[in-house]
Coordinates of C-alpha atoms in Angstrom, one line a residue:
X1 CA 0.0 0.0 0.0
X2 CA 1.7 3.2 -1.0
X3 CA 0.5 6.3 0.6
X4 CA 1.0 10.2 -0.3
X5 CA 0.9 13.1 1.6
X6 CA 0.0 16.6 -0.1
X7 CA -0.1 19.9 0.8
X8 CA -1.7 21.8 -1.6
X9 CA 0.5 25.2 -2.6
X10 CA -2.4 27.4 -1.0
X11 CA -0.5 31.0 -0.5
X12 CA -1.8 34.3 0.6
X13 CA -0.7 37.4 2.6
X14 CA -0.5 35.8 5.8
X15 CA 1.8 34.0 8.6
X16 CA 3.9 32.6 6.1
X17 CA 5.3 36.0 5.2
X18 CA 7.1 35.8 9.0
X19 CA 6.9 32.1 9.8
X20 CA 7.3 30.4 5.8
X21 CA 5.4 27.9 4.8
X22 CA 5.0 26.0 8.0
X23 CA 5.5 22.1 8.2
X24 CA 2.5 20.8 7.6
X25 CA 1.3 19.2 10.9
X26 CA -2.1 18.0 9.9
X27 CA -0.4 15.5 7.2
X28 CA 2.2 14.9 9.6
X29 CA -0.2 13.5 12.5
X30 CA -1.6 11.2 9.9
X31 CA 1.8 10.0 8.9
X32 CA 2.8 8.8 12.4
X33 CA -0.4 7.5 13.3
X34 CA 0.3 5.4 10.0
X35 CA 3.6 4.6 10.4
X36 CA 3.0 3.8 14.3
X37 CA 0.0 0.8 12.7
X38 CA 2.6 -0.7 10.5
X39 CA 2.5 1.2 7.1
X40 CA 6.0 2.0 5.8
X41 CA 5.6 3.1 2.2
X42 CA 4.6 6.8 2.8
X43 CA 5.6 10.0 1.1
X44 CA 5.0 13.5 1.9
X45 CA 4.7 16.3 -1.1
X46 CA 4.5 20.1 0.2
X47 CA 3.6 21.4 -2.6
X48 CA 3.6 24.9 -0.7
X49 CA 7.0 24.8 0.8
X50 CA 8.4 23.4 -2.7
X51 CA 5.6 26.0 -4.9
X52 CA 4.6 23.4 -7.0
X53 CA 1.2 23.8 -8.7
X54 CA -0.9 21.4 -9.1
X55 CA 0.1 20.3 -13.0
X56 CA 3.4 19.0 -11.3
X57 CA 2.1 17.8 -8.0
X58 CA -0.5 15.1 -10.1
X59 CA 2.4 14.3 -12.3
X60 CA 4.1 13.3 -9.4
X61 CA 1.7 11.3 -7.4
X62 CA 1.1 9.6 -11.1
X63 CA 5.1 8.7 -11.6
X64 CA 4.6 7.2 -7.7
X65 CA 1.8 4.9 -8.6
X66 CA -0.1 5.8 -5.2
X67 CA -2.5 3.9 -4.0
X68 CA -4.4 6.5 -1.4
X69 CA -3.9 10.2 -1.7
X70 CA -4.5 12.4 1.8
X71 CA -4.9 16.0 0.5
X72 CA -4.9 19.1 3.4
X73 CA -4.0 22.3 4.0
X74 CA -4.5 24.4 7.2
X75 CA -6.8 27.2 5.2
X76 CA -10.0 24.6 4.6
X77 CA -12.1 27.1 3.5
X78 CA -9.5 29.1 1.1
X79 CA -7.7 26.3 -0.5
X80 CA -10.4 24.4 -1.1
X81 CA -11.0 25.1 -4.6
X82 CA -7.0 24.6 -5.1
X83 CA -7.2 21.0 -3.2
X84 CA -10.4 20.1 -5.4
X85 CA -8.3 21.2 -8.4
X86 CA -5.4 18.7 -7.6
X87 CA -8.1 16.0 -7.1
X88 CA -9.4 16.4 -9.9
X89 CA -6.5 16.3 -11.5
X90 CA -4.8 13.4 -9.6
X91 CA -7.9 11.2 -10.6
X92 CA -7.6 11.8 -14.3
X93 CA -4.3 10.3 -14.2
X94 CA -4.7 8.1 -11.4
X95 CA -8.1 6.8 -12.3
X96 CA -8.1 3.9 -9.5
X97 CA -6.4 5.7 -6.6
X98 CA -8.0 6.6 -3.8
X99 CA -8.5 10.4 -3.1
X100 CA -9.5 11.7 0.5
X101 CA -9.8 14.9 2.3
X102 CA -10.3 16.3 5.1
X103 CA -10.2 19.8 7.5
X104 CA -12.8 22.0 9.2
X105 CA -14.5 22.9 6.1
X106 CA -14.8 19.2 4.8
X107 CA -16.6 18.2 8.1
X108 CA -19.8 20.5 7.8
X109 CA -19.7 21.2 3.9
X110 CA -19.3 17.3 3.2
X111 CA -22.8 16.9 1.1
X112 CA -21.7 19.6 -1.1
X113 CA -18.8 17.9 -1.7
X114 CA -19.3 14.7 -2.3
X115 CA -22.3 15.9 -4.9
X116 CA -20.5 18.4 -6.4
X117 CA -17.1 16.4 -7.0
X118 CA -17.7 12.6 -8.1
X119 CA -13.3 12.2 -8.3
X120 CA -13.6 13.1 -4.2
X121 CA -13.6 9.5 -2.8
X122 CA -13.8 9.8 0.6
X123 CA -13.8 12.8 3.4
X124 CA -12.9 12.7 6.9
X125 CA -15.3 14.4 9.6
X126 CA -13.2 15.8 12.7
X127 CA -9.6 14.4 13.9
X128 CA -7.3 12.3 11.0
X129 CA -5.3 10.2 13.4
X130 CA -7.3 7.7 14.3
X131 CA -9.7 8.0 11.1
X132 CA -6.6 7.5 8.5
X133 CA -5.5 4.1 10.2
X134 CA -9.2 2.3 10.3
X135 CA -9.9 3.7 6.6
X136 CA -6.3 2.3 4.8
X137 CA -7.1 -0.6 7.1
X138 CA -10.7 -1.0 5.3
X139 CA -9.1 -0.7 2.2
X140 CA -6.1 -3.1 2.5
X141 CA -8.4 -5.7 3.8
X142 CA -11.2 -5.1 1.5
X143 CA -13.3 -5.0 4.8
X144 CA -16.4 -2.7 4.9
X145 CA -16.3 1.2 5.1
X146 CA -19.5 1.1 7.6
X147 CA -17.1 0.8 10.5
X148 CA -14.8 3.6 10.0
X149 CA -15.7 6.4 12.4
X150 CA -16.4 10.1 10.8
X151 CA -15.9 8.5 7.0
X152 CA -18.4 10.4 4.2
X153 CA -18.2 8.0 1.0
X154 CA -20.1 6.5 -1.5
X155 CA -21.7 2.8 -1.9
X156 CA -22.2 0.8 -4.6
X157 CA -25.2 2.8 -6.0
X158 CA -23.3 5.9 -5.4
X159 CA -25.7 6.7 -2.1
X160 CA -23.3 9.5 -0.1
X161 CA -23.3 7.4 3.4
X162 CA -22.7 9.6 6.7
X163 CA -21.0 7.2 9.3
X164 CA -20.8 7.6 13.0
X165 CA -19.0 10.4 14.4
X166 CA -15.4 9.5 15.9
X167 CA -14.9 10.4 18.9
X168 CA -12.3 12.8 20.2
X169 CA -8.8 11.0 20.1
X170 CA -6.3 10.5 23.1
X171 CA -3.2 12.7 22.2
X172 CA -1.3 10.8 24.0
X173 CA -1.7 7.4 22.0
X174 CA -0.6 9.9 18.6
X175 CA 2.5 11.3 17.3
X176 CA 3.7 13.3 13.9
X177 CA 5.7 11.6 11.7
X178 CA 8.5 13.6 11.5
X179 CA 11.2 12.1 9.4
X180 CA 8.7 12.0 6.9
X181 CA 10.3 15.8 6.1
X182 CA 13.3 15.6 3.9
X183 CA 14.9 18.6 3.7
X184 CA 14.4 20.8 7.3
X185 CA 16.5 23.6 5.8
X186 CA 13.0 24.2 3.6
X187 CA 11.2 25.0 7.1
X188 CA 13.2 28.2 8.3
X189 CA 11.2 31.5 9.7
X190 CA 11.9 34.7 7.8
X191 CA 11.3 36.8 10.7
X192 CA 13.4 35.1 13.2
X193 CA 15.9 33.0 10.7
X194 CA 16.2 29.4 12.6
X195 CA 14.2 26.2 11.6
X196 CA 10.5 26.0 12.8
X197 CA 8.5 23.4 13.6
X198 CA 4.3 23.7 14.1
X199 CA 3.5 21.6 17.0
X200 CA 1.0 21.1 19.3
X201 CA 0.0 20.2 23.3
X202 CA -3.7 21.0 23.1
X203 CA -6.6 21.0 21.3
X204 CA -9.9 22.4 22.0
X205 CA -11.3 25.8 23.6
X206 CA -13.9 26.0 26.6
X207 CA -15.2 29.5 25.3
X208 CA -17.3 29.9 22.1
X209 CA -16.6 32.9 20.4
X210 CA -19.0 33.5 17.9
X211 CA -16.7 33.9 15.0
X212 CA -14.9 30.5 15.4
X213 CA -15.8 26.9 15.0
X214 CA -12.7 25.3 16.5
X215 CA -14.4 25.1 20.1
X216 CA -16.9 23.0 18.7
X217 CA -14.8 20.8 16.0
X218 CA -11.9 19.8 18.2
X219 CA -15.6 18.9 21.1
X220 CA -13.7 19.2 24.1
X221 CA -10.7 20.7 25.4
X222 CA -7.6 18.0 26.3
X223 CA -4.3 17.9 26.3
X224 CA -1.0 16.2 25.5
X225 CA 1.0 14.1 28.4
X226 CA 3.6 17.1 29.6
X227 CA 7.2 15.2 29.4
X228 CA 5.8 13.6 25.9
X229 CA 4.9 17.1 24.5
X230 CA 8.1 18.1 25.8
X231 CA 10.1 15.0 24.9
X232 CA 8.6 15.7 21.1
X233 CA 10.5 19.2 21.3
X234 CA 13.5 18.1 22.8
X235 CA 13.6 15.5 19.6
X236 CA 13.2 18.2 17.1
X237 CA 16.0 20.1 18.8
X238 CA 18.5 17.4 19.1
X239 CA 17.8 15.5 16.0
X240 CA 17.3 18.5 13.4
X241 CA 18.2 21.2 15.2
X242 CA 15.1 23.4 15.1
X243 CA 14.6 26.0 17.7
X244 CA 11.5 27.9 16.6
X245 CA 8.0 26.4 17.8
X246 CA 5.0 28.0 16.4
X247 CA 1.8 25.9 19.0
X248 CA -1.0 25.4 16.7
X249 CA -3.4 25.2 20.0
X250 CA -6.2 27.4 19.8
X251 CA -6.3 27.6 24.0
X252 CA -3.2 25.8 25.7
X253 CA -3.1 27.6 28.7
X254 CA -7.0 26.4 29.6
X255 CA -5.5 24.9 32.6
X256 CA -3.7 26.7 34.8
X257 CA -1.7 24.2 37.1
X258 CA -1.6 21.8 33.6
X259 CA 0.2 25.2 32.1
X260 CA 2.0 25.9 34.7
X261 CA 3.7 22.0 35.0
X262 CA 4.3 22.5 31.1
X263 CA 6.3 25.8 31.3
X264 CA 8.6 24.6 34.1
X265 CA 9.1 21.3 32.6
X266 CA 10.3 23.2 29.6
X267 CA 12.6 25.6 31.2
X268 CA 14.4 22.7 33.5
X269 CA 15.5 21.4 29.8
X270 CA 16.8 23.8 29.1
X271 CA 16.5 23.4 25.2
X272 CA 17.1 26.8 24.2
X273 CA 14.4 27.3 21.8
X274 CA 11.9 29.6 21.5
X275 CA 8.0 29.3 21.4
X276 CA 5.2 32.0 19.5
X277 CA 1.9 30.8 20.2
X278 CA -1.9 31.9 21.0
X279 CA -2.8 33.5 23.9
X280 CA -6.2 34.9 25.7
X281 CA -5.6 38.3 26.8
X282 CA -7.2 37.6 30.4
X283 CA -5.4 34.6 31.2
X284 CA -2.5 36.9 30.1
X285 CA -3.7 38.7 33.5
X286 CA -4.3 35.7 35.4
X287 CA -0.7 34.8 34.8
X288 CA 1.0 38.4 35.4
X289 CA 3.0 36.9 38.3
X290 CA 4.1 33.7 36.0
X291 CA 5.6 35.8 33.0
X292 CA 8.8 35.4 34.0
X293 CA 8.2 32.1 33.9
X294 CA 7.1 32.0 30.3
X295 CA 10.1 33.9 29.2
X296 CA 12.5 31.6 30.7
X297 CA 10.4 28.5 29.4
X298 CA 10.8 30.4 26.1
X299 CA 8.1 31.9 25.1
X300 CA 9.3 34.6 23.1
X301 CA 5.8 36.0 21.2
X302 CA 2.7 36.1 22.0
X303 CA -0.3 35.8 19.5
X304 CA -3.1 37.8 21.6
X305 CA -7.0 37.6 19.5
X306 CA -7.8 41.2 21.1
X307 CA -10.4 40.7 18.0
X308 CA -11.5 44.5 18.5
X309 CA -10.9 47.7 20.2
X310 CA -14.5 48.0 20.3
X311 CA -16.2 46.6 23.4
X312 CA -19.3 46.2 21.7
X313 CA -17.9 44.6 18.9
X314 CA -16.2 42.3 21.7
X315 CA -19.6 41.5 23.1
X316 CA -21.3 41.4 19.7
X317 CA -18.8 38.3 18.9
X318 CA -19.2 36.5 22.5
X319 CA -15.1 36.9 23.3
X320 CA -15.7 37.4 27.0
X321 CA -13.0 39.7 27.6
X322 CA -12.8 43.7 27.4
X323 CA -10.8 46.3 25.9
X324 CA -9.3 47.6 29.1
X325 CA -8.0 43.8 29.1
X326 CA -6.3 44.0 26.1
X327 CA -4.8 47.1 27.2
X328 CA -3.2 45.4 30.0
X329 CA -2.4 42.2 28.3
X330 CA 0.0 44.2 25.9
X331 CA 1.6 46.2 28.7
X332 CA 2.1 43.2 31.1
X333 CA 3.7 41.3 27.9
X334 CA 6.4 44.3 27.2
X335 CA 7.0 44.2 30.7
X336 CA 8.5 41.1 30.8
X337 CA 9.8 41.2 26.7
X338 CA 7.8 39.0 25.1
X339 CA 6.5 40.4 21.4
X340 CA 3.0 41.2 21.6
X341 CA 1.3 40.3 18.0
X342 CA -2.2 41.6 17.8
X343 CA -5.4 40.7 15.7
X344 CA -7.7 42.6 15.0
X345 CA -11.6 41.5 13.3
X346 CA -12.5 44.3 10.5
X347 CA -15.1 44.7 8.0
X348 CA -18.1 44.1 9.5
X349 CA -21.0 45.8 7.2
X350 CA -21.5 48.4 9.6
X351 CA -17.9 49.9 9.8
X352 CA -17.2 53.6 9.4
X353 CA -14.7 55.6 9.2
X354 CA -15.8 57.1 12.4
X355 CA -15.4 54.0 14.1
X356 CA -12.5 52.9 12.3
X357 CA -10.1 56.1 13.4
X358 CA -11.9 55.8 17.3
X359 CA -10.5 51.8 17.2
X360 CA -6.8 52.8 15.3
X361 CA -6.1 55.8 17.6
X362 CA -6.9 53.2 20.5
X363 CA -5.0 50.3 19.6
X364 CA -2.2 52.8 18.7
X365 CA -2.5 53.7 22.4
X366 CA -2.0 50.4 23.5
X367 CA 1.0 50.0 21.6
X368 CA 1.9 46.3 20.4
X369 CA 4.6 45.4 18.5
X370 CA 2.8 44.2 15.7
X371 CA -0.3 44.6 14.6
X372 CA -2.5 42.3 11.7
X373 CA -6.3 43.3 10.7
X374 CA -8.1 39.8 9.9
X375 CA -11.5 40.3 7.8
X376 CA -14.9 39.2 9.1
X377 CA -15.6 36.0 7.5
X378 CA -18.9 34.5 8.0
X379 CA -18.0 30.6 8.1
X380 CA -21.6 28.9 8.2
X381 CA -20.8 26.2 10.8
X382 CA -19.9 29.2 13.2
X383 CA -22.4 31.4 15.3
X384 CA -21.6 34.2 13.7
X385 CA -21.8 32.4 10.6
X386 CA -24.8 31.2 10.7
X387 CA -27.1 34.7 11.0
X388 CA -25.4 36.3 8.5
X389 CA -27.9 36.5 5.0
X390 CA -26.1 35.6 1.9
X391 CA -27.3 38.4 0.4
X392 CA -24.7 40.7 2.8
X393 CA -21.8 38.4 0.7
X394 CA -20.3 40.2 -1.8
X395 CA -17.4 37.2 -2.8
X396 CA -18.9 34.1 -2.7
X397 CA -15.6 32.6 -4.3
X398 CA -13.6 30.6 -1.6
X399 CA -10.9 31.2 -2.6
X400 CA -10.9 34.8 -1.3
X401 CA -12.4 33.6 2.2
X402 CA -8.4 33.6 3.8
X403 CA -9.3 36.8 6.5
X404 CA -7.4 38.9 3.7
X405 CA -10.5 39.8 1.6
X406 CA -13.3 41.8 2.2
X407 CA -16.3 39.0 1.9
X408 CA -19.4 41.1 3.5
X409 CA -21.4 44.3 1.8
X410 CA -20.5 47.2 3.6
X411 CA -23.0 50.1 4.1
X412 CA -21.2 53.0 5.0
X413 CA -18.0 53.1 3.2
X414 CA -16.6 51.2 -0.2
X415 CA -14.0 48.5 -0.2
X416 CA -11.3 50.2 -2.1
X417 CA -12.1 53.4 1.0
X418 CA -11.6 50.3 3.4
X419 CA -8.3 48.7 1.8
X420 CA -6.7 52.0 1.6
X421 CA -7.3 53.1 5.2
X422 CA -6.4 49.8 6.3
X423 CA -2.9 50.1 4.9
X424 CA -2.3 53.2 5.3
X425 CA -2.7 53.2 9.3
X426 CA -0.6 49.9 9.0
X427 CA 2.2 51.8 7.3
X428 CA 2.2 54.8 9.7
X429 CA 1.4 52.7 13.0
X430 CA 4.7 49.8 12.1
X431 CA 7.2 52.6 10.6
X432 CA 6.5 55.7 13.0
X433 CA 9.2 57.1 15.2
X434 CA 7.1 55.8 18.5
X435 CA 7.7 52.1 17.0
X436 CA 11.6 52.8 16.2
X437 CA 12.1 54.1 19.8
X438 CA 10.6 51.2 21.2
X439 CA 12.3 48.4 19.4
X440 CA 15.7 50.9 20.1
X441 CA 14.7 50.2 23.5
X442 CA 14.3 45.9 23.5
X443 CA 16.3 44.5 26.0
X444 CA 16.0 40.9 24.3
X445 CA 18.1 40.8 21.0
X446 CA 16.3 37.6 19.7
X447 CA 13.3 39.5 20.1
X448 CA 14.9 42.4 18.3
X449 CA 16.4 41.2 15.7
X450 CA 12.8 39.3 14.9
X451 CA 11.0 42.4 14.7
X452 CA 13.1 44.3 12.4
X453 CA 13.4 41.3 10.2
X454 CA 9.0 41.4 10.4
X455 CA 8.8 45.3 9.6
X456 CA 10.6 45.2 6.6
X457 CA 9.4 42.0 5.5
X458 CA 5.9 43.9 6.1
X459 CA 7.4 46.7 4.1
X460 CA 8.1 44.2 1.5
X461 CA 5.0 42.2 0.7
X462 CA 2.0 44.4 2.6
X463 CA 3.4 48.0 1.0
X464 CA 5.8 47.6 -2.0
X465 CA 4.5 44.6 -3.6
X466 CA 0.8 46.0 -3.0
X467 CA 1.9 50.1 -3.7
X468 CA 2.9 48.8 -7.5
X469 CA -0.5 47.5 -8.6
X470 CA -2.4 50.4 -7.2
X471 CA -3.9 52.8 -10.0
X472 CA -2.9 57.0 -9.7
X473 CA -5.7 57.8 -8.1
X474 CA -5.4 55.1 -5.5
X475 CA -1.7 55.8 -4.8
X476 CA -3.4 59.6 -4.3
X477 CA -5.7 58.7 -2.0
X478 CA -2.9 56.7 0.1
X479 CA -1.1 59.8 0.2
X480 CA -3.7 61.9 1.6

């Protein structure tokens, strides 16, 4: 049975512009639970890292004579018109292989799928791990697909059968399969120059903000064994010598003693790498007495979803925290140097420009280090989602739904008005004298160094790369 591993080459103005193109973890996951059940012949393609399109990727899996064909990417909703390109494309040449996806989009839009796209053999509802080992296991033994949990596929009369939910997964019992990655020197960060790894200790989220659906895909919050979560980063470390960890963990620190144990399990290593993961700004609070303790177990930035410097907006989307919060968050995090990386939710149809400057002067008050505006993006499986009318979507094309494009009809002020006030406070807040003095006044050089590297690769892709394609008048209305 030979298996392949793609990630599609989905790209867009995001995280890979400071991190790269991430190693794949999803894929990875489903590799070592593979490996771990006795399947040897696997291969990973990532076709992002590598920026192959999808002509070369299916000429590939074709020379490999694949048998089943996992296909991911960590934007589900935004690459999915890329990853149903390359199956497509994979089935034309490889008309008896076996094509599966998967992802948060794939679990609640499956029907659509599976009518829509007859080369689609078979998607995956919630976790891979455990799913990818009973399905190959089906197929190897020509046993029946009834008894895979979470499988959508297709029977005999081409009915689209539903199976039985999985349930959540021990993370314990799973790990990634990382020798599957060839070449590490493919997975180094621009921003802070040193080989990165995505991992994860948790998965899960015990609030439910309305404008995300991970708290209800990943069910319940749980976490990884503490010296096995560490163990897996002392590996990457020793073995391959990576020292960045980007946590993919949408809540880690839900636990406080759990977080706690973790944090001074890492710093009694001693491994010398550095961690940039998610954060709630009130547990930030909580642990205001314990942030010494994350910088000397490493944490170097901090990811805070302050979401919106508006607390209505805050309440609107069910965050449960409050601006003064984020205020203090920020402050508490330079206090103890540790980067402060702040999102932001925008374009909401009722935005003005009104509201806009009252939210940019306050966040300018509050003064992170970097700053990223996400747009509102109505997935259906979420709250938020789910009461917005279709006919408030101006792009129905998924391609565009990546937080970058403006997907909802706004009433008070046009798109191009939006774009251009966006990156125009961006420019001015990132390159002002304030933001200079304070990175001339870092204490950590790591730190340093990583910023400098982020504001002019901002510089690079967010104002050059944009500033070319804009017409005259645009570039006049920038300027004014």
């Amino acid at each position: 049975m030979k298996i392949a591993l793609v990630n599609v080459n989905f790209r867009t103005s995001g995280a890979e512009q400071l991190l790269g193109y991430m190693t794949p973890l999803p894929l990875l996951l489903i590799g070592g639970a593979l490996i771990k059940s006795g399947y040897k012949n696997i291969q990973l393609f990532d076709a992002a890292n590598k920026n192959y399109d999808n002509d070369r990727v299916a000429k590939l899996i074709d020379e490999g004579d694949f048998n089943i064909i996992f296909i991911s990417n960590m934007a589900s909703t935004a690459s999915l018109p890329l990853v149903l390109d390359l199956a497509f494309k994979i089935k034309e040449r490889c008309r008896f292989s076996k094509i599966v996806i998967g992802g948060v989009h794939s679990t609640y839009h499956y029907e659509e799928i599976m009518n829509d796209c007859d080369y689609v053999d078979f998607i995956c509802r919630g976790e891979g791990e455990s799913f990818c080992v009973h399905l190959v296991d089906a197929i190897s033994n020509n046993s029946s697909l009834s008894d895979v949990p979470g499988l959508v596929w297709r029977d005999g009369d081409g009915l689209i059968i539903k199976n039985n939910d999985s349930d959540p997964i021990n993370l314990n019992e799973y790990s990634a399969g990382w020798d599957l990655i060839e070449d590490w020197d493919c997975y180094v960060s621009p921003m802070t120059r040193e080989r990165a790894a995505v991992v994860q200790f948790s998965r899960g989220c015990p609030f439910s903000c309305s404008f995300c659906g991970q708290w209800d895909f990943w069910k319940v919050w749980r976490h990884k064994n503490l010296n096995l979560f560490v163990d897996e980063i002392e590996y990457l470390k020793n073995k391959y010598n990576v020292t960045c960890f980007v946590l993919a963990d949408e809540n880690p620190q839900s636990n406080s003693e759990i977080w706690y144990s973790l944090l001074e399990e890492i710093k009694e290593r001693a491994l010398g790498v550095h961690l940039i993961l998610n954060l709630r700004v009130s547990d930030i609070i909580r642990d205001k007495d314990y942030l010494p303790l994350y910088k000397s177990a490493g944490i170097s930035m901090v990811d805070l979803g302050v979401e919106s410097a508006s607390q209505k907006r805050l309440d609107f989307l069910n965050k449960k925290t409050t601006i003064d919060q984020n205020k203090e968050a920020i402050s508490l995090l330079r206090a103890n140097d540790i980067v402060s990386i702040v999102q932001t939710i925008i374009g909401f149809s009722d935005e003005s420009i009104e509201g806009l400057e009252a939210s940019f002067r306050l966040l300018e008050s509050w003064k992170p280090d970097i700053l990223h505006f996400y747009h509102a993006t109505p997935f259906r499986w979420t709250d938020y989602g789910k009461k917005i009318d279709n006919n408030l979507i101006i792009q129905n094309d998924y391609r565009y739904w990546d937080y970058k494009h403006q997907i909802l009809k706004l009433n008070n002020i046009s798109n191009e008005t939006l774009s251009l006030f966006l990156a125009k406070f961006l420019f001015e807040y990132h390159f002002s004298s304030s933001s200079f003095y304070r990175l001339a006044e870092m204490n950590d050089r790591y730190n340093q160094g990583a910023l400098i590297n982020a504001y002019f690769l901002n510089y690079k892709y967010n104002y050059i790369e944009k500033f070319k394609k804009l017409t005259p008048s645009q570039r006049q209305k920038l300027k004014t």
